[in-house]
Coordinates of C-alpha atoms in Angstrom, one line a residue:
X1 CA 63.3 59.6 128.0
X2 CA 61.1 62.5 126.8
X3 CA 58.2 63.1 128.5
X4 CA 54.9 64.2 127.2
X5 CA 51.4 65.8 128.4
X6 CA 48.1 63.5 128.0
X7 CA 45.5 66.8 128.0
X8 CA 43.4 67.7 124.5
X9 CA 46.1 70.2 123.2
X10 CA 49.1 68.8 121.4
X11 CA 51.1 67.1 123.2
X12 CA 54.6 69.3 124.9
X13 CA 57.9 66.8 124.6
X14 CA 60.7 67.4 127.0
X15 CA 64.1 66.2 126.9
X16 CA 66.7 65.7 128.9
X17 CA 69.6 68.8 128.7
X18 CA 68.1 72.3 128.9
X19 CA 66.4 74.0 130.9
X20 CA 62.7 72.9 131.4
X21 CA 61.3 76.3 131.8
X22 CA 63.1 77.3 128.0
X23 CA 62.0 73.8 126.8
X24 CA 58.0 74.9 127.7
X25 CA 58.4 78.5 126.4
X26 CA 59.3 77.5 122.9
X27 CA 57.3 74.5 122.6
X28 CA 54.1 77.4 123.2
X29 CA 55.6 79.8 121.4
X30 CA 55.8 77.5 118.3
X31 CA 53.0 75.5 119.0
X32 CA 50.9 79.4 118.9
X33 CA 52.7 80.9 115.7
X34 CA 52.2 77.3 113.8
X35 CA 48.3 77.4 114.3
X36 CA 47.8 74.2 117.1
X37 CA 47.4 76.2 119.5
X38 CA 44.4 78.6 118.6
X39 CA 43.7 82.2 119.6
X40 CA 41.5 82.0 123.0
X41 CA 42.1 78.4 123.1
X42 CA 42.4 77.7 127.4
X43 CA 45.6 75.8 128.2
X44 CA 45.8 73.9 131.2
X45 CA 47.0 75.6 134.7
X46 CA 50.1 75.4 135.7
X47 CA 49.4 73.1 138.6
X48 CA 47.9 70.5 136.1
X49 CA 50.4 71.0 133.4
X50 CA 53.1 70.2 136.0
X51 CA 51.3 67.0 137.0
X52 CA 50.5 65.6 133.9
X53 CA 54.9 66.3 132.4
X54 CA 55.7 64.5 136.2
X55 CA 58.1 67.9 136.9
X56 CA 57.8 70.5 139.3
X57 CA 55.2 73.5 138.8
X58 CA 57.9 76.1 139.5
X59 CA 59.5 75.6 135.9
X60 CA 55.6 76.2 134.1
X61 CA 55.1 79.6 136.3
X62 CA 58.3 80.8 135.1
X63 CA 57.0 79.9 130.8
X64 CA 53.7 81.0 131.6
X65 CA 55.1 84.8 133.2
X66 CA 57.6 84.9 129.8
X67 CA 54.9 84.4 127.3
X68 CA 52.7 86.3 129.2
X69 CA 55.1 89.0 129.1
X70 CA 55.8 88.6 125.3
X71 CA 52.2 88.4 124.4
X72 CA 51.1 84.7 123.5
X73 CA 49.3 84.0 126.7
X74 CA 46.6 85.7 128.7
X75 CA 45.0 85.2 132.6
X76 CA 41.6 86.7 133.5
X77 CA 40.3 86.1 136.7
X78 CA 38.1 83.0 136.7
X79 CA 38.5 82.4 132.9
X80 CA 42.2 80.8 133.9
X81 CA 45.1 80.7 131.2
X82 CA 44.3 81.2 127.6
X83 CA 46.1 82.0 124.4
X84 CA 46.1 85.7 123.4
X85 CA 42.6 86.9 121.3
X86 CA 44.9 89.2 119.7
X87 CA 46.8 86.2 117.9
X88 CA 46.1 86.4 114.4
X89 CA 44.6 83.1 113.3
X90 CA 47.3 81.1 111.3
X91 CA 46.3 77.3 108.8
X92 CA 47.8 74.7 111.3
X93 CA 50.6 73.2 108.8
X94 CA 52.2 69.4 108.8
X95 CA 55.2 69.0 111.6
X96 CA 57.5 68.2 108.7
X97 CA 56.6 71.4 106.8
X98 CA 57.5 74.1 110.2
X99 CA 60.6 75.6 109.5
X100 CA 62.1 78.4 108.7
X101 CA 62.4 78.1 105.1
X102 CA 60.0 80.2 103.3
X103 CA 57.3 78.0 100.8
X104 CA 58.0 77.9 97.4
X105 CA 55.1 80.1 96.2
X106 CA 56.6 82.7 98.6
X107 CA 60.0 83.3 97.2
X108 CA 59.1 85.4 94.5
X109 CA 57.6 87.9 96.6
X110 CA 60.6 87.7 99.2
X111 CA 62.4 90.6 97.3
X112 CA 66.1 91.5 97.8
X113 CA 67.8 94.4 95.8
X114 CA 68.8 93.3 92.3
X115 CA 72.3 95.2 93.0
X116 CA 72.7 92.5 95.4
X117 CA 72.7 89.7 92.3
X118 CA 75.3 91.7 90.5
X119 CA 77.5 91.6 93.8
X120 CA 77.3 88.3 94.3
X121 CA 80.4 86.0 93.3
X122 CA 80.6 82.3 93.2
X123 CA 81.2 80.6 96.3
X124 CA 84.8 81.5 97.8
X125 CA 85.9 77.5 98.0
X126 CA 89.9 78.7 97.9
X127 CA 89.1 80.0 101.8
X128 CA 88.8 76.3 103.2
X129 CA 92.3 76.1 103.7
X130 CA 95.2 77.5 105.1
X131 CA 99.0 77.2 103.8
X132 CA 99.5 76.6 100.2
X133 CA 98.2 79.0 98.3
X134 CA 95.8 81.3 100.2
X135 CA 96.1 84.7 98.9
X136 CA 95.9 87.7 101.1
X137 CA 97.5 85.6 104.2
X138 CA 100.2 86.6 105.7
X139 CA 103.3 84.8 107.7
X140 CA 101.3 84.2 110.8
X141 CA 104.0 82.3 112.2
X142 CA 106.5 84.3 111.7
X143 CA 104.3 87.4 113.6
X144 CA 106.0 88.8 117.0
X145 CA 103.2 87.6 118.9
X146 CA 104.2 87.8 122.1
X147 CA 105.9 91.2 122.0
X148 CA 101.6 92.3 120.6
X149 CA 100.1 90.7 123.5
X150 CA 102.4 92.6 125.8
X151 CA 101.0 95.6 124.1
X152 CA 97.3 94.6 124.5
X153 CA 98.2 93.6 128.0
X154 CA 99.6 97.3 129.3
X155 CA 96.9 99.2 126.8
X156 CA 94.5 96.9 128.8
X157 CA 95.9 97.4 132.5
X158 CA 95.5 101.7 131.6
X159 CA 92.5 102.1 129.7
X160 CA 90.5 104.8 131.6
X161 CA 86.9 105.6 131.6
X162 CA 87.7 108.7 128.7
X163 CA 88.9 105.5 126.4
X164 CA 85.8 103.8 127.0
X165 CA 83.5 106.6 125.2
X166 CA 82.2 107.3 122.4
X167 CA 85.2 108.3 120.0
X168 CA 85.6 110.3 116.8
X169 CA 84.3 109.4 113.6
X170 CA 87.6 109.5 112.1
X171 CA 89.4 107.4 114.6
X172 CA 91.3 108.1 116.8
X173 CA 94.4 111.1 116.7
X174 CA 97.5 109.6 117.8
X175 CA 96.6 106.6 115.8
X176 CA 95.9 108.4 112.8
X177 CA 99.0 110.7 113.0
X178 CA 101.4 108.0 113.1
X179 CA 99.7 106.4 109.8
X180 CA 100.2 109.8 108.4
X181 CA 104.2 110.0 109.0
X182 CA 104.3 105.9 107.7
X183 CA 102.8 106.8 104.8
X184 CA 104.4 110.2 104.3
X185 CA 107.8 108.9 104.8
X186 CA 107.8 105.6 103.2
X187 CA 104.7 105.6 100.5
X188 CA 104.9 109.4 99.5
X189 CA 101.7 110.1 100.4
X190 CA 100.7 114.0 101.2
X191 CA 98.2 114.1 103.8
X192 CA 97.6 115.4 107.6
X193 CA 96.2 113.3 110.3
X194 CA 92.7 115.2 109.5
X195 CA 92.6 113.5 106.3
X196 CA 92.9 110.0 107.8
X197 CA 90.1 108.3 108.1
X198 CA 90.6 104.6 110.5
X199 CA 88.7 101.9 108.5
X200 CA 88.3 98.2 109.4
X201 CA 90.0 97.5 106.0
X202 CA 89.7 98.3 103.0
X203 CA 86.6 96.5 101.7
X204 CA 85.1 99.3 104.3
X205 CA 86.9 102.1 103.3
X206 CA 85.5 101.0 99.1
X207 CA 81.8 101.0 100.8
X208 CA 82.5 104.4 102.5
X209 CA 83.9 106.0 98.8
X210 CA 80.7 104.0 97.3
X211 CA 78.1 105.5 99.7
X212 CA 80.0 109.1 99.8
X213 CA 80.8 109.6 96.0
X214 CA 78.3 107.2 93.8
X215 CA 74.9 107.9 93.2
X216 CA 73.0 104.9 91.0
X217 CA 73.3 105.2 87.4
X218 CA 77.0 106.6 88.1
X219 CA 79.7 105.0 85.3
X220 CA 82.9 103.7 87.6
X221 CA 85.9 102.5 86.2
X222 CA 86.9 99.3 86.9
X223 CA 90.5 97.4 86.2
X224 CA 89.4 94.4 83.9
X225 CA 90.5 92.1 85.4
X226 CA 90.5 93.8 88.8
X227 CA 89.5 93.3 92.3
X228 CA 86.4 91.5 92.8
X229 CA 86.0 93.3 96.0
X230 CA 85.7 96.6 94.7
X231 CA 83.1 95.2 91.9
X232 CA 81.0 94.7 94.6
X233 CA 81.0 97.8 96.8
X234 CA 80.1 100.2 93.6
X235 CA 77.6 97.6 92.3
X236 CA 75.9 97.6 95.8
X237 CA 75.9 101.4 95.3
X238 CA 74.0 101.3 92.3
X239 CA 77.0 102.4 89.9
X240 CA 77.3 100.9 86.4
X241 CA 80.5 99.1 85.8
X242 CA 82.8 100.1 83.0
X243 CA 85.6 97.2 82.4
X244 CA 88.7 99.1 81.8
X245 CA 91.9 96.8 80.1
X246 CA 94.7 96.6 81.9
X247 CA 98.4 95.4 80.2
X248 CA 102.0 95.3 80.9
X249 CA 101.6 99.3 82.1
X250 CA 98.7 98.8 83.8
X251 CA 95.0 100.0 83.2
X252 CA 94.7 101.6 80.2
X253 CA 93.5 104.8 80.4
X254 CA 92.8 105.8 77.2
X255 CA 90.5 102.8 76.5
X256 CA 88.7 103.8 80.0
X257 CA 88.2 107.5 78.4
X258 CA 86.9 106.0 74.5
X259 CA 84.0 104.1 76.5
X260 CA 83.3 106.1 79.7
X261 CA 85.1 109.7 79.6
X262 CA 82.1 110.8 82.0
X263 CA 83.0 108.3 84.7
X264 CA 82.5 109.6 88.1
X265 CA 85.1 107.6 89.5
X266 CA 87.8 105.3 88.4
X267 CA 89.3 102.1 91.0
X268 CA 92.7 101.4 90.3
X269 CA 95.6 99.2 92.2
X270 CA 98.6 101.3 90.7
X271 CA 101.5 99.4 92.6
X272 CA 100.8 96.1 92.1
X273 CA 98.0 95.7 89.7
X274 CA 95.7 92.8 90.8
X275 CA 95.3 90.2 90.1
X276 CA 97.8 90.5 86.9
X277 CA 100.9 92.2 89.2
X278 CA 101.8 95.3 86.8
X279 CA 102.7 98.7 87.6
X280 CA 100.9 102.1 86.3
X281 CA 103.3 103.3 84.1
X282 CA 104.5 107.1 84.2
X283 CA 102.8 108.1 81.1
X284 CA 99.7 106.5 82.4
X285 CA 99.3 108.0 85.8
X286 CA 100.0 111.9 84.3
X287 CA 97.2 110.7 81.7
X288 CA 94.8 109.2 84.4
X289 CA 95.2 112.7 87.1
X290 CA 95.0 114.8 84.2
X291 CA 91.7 113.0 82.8
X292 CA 90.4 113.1 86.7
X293 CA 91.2 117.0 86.9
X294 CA 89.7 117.8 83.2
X295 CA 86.3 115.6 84.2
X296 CA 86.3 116.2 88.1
X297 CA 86.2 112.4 88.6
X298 CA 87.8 110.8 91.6
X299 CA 90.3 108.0 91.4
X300 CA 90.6 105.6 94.2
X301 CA 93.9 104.3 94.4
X302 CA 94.6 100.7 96.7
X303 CA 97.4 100.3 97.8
X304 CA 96.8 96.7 99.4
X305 CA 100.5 95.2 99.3
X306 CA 103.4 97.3 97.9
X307 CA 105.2 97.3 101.0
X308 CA 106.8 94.1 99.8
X309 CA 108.7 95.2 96.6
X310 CA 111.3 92.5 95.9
X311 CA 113.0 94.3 93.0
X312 CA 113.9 97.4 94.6
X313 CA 112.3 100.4 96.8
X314 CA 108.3 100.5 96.9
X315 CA 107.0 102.9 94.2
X316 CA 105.8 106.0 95.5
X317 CA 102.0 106.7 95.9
X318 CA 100.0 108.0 93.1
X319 CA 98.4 110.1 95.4
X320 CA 101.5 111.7 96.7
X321 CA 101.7 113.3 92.4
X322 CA 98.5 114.1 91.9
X323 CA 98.2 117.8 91.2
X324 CA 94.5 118.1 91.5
X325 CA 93.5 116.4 94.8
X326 CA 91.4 113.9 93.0
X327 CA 93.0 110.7 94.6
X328 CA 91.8 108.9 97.6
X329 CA 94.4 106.4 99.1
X330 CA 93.1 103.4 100.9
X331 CA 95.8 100.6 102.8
X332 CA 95.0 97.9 105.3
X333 CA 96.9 96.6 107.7
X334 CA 95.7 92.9 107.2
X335 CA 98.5 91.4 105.5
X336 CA 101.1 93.7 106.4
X337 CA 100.1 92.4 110.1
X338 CA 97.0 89.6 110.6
X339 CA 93.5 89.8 108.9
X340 CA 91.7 89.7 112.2
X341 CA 93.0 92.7 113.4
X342 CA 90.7 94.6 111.0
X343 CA 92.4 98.1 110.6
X344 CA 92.8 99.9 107.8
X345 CA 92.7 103.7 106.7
X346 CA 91.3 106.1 103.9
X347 CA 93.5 109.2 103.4
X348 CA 91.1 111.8 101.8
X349 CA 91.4 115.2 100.4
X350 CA 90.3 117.6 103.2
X351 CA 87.2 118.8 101.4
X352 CA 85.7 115.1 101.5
X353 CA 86.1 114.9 105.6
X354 CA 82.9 116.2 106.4
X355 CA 80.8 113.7 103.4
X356 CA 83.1 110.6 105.0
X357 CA 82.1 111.3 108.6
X358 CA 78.8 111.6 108.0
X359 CA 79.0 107.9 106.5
X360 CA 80.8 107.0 109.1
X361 CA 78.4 107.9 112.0
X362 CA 75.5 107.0 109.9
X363 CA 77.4 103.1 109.2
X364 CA 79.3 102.0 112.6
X365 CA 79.7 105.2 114.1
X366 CA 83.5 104.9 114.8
X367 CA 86.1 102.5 114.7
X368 CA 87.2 100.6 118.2
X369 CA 89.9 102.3 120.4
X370 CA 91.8 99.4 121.9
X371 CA 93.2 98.2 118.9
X372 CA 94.2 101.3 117.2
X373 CA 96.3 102.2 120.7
X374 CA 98.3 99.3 120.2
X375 CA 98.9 99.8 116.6
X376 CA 99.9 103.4 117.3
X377 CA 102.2 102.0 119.8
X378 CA 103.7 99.3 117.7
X379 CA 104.2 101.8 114.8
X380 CA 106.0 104.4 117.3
X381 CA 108.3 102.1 119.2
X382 CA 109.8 101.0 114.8
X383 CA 108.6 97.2 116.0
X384 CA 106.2 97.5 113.0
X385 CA 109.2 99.1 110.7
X386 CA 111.2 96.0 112.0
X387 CA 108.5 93.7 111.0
X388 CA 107.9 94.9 107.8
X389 CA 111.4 94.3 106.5
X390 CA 111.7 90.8 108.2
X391 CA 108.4 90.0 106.0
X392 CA 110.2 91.4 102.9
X393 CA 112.9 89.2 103.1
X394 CA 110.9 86.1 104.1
X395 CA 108.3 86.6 101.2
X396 CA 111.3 87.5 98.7
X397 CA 112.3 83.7 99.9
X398 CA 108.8 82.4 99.1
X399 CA 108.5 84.1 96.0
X400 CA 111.5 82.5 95.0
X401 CA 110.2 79.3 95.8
X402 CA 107.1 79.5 94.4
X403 CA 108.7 80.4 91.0
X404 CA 111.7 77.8 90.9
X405 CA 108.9 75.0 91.4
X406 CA 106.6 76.0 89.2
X407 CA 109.8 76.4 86.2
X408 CA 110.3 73.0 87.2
X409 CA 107.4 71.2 87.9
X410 CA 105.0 73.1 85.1
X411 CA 106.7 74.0 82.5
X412 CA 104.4 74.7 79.3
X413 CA 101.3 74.3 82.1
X414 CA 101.9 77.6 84.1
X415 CA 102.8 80.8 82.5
X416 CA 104.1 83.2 85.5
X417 CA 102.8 86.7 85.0
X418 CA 103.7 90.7 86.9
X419 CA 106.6 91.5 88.7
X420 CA 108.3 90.8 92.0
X421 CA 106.2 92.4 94.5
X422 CA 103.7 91.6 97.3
X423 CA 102.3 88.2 98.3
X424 CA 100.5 86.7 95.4
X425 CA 101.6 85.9 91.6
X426 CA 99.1 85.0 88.6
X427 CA 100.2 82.5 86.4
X428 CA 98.2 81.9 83.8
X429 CA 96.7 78.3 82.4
X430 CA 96.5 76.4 78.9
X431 CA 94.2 77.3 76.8
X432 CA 90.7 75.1 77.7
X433 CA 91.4 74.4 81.2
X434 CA 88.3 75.8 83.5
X435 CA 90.4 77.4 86.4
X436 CA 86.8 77.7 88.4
X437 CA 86.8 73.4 88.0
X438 CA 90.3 73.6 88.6
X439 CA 90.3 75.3 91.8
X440 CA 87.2 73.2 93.1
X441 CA 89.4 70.1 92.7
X442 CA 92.6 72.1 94.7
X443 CA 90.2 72.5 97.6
X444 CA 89.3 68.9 97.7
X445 CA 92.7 68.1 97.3
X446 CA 93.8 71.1 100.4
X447 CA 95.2 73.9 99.1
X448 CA 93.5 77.0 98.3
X449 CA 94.1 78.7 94.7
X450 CA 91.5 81.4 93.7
X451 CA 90.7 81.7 89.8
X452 CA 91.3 84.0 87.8
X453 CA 88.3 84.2 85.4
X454 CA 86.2 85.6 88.6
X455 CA 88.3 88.8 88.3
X456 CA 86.9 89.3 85.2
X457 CA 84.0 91.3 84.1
X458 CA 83.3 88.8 81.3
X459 CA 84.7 85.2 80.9
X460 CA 88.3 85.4 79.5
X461 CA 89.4 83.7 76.5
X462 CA 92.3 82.1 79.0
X463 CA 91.9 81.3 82.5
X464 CA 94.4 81.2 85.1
X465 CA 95.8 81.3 89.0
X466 CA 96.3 83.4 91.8
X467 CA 98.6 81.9 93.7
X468 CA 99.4 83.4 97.3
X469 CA 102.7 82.6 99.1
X470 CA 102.8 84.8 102.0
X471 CA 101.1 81.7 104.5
X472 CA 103.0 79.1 102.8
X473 CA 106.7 77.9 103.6
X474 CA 109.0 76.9 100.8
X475 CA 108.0 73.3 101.4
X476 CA 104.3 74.1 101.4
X477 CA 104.7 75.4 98.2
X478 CA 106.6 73.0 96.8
X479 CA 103.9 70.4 97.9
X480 CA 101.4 72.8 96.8
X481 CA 102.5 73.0 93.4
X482 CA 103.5 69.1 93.4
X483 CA 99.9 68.6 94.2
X484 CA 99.3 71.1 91.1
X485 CA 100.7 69.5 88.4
X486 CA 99.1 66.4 89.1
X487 CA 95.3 68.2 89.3
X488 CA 96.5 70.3 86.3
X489 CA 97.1 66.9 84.1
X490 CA 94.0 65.5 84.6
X491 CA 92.2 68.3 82.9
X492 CA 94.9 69.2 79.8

């Protein structure tokens, strides 16, 4: 039962579970900051206080030294226990109106940046669920877990008191000169371990281009539709977003040039355009590096999942072509491994180190050593070559899958769009069916599709869905799209 005091002041409640001592300090604390309890107001000792509650005295000694020591309480020498004169005097306010929640007269004045408004996306409901179709999500079944935590496990067992400093900015060296010979040998990417930068991803490594290379009132390039991630970093950054078409050859660069030819930097996905799943054509790229050169622009080229090319060999790297050192790569390890390992890389040209590190020590200071020495050891022992072309074939499968059921379950509803590569496909809807309204009712219904209007800049004349198989087994998708044809039905 709770138990109460009888003195003049309000009366303290304690219940049953936690500890007494934190019960007392928060009921003063709260009972000060609401106004009840007034500035020099006496409370009672502790010797009464522990009467009147029926507990023992040695739990209101121990609140009365904490708020003491934080300030709310005061003890002069025959005056006894007092709240704090230097408590500014607050409006005592109704019990049901103490909270946290700021009154409505007081929102307008609690200001947030007005970049933040045109970050903000609407509310991600295709992340409640796992499976069917979550895009980004890898095979997490299918990852050699055991073999990685025998790698934590001896990384663990050795780490010695130089691992456990402070490290370098850019991560650390062995780790970043095996992602330099991956990505030389199998992406075509030019760099040096100097130039790699060791990221948590590569919504981080978009936030350290933003804060290194946009100044507000900058014009960026953006693919239209495009990443929504990348909308936000430059937006955050104070750039103004250019919408950029993109077709069957990818963005097109000549439109960029007609509306923004003094863009200070351009964000493209080259390999597998997303959401759409095109490729920059030839003709294209020469165009893009050669516009980049002519305005000194920079073009950040994200390579999130071309390791899985179903149609032949991954295209090489834009930045491995560019003659004018104007490209900066980022790639993430999140679906080419698991999202919660958080690595990822920037590969920049060598005159931007010095700008990056400074962001870096000024942001998170460096990147944590542990997980990086695994990496680098999983990369140099092939098991991460090994994994990668397991995953190939098992997505190739899914990919499959995915396709057959939707030719045979949709056909008319679901119009399949890009090529054979990496873990997601767009397929785009009838004419008048809200994919936003469409995807609310997949997460009811538990699978996670993510609409393709968001992707968009402005609303499209047709909606659509990205559809990620890389989580889901050929049964789950089958369901999944089982599931989607009825949804889809309702609203045609």
């Amino acid at each position: 039962m709770p138990r109460a005091s009888a003195s003049l002041m309000p009366p303290v409640m304690l219940e049953a579970g936690a500890p007494l001592y934190r019960q007392l300090t928060d009921w003063f604390r709260q009972a000060i900051l609401d106004g009840r309890l007034r500035p020099s107001q006496r409370v009672p000792s502790s010797r009464s206080l522990a009467k009147e509650l029926g507990i023992s005295r040695i739990p209101v000694l121990s609140a009365y030294e904490q708020l003491q020591a934080e300030g709310y309480l005061e003890t002069t020498v025959g005056a006894g226990t007092r709240v704090a004169n230097a408590i500014p005097k607050s409006k005592p306010r109704p019990a049901d109106e103490r909270s946290a929640e700021p009154a409505d007269a007081d929102r307008s004045r609690r200001r947030i940046a007005r970049r933040v408004a045109l970050a903000r996306l609407p509310e991600p409901m295709w992340l409640r669920n796992l499976g069917a179709f979550r895009v980004g999500l890898p095979a997490l079944e299918d990852f050699p877990i055991k073999l990685w935590t025998r790698l934590i496990a001896r990384h663990a067992r050795k780490t010695s008191t130089a691992a456990m400093v402070y490290g370098d900015a850019m991560g650390l060296l062995p780790f970043r000169e095996a992602i330099a010979a991956y990505l030389g040998t199998f992406r075509g990417v030019r760099c040096e371990a100097s130039q790699v930068m060791v990221t948590t991803g590569s919504q981080q490594g978009l936030q350290f281009v933003a804060q290194a290379l946009i100044d507000p009132g900058d014009r960026v390039w953006l693919e239209d539709p495009g990443y929504p991630g990348a909308r936000q970093a430059f937006a955050l950054a104070g750039a103004r977003l250019v919408p950029v078409r993109v077709d069957q050859e990818g963005l097109d660069v000549e439109h960029g040039i007609r509306r923004a030819a003094d863009a200070r930097l351009a964000y493209i996905t080259p390999s597998h355009q997303f959401p759409l799943g095109g490729t920059l054509s030839a003709a294209r790229r020469i165009a893009l590096t050669e516009w980049a050169g002519r305005s000194s622009a920079w073009i950040v080229e994200d390579d999130y999942d071309s390791e899985y090319r179903f149609g032949g060999r991954p295209l090489a790297a834009l930045q491995g072509v560019d003659p004018h050192a104007r490209v900066i790569y980022l790639g993430s390890f999140s679906k080419v491994m698991f999202p919660a390992l958080r690595l990822g890389y920037v590969i920049l040209p060598r005159d931007l180190v010095p700008a990056f590190s400074v962001i870096r020590e000024a942001s998170d200071t460096f990147p944590a050593t542990l997980p990086q020495s695994v990496m680098t050891e999983f990369i140099r022992e092939g098991h991460f070559a090994r994994h990668l072309r397991r995953m190939r074939q098992l997505y190739g499968e899914r990919y499959a899958a995915l396709t057959e059921a939707i030719r045979k379950e949709l056909p008319g509803r679901l119009e399949v769009v890009g090529s054979e590569t990496g873990m997601h496909l767009t397929a785009l809807l009838p004419e008048g069916v809200d994919d936003v309204a469409l995807t609310r009712r997949a997460a009811a219904a538990g699978i996670s599709v993510r609409p393709l209007s968001i992707c968009y800049l402005k609303p499209p004349k047709r909606g659509g869905l990205i559809l990620g198989y890389g989580g889901a087994t050929p049964d789950q998708v089958r369901a999944g799209v089982r599931t989607l044809k009825g949804l889809i039905s309702d609203l045609v």
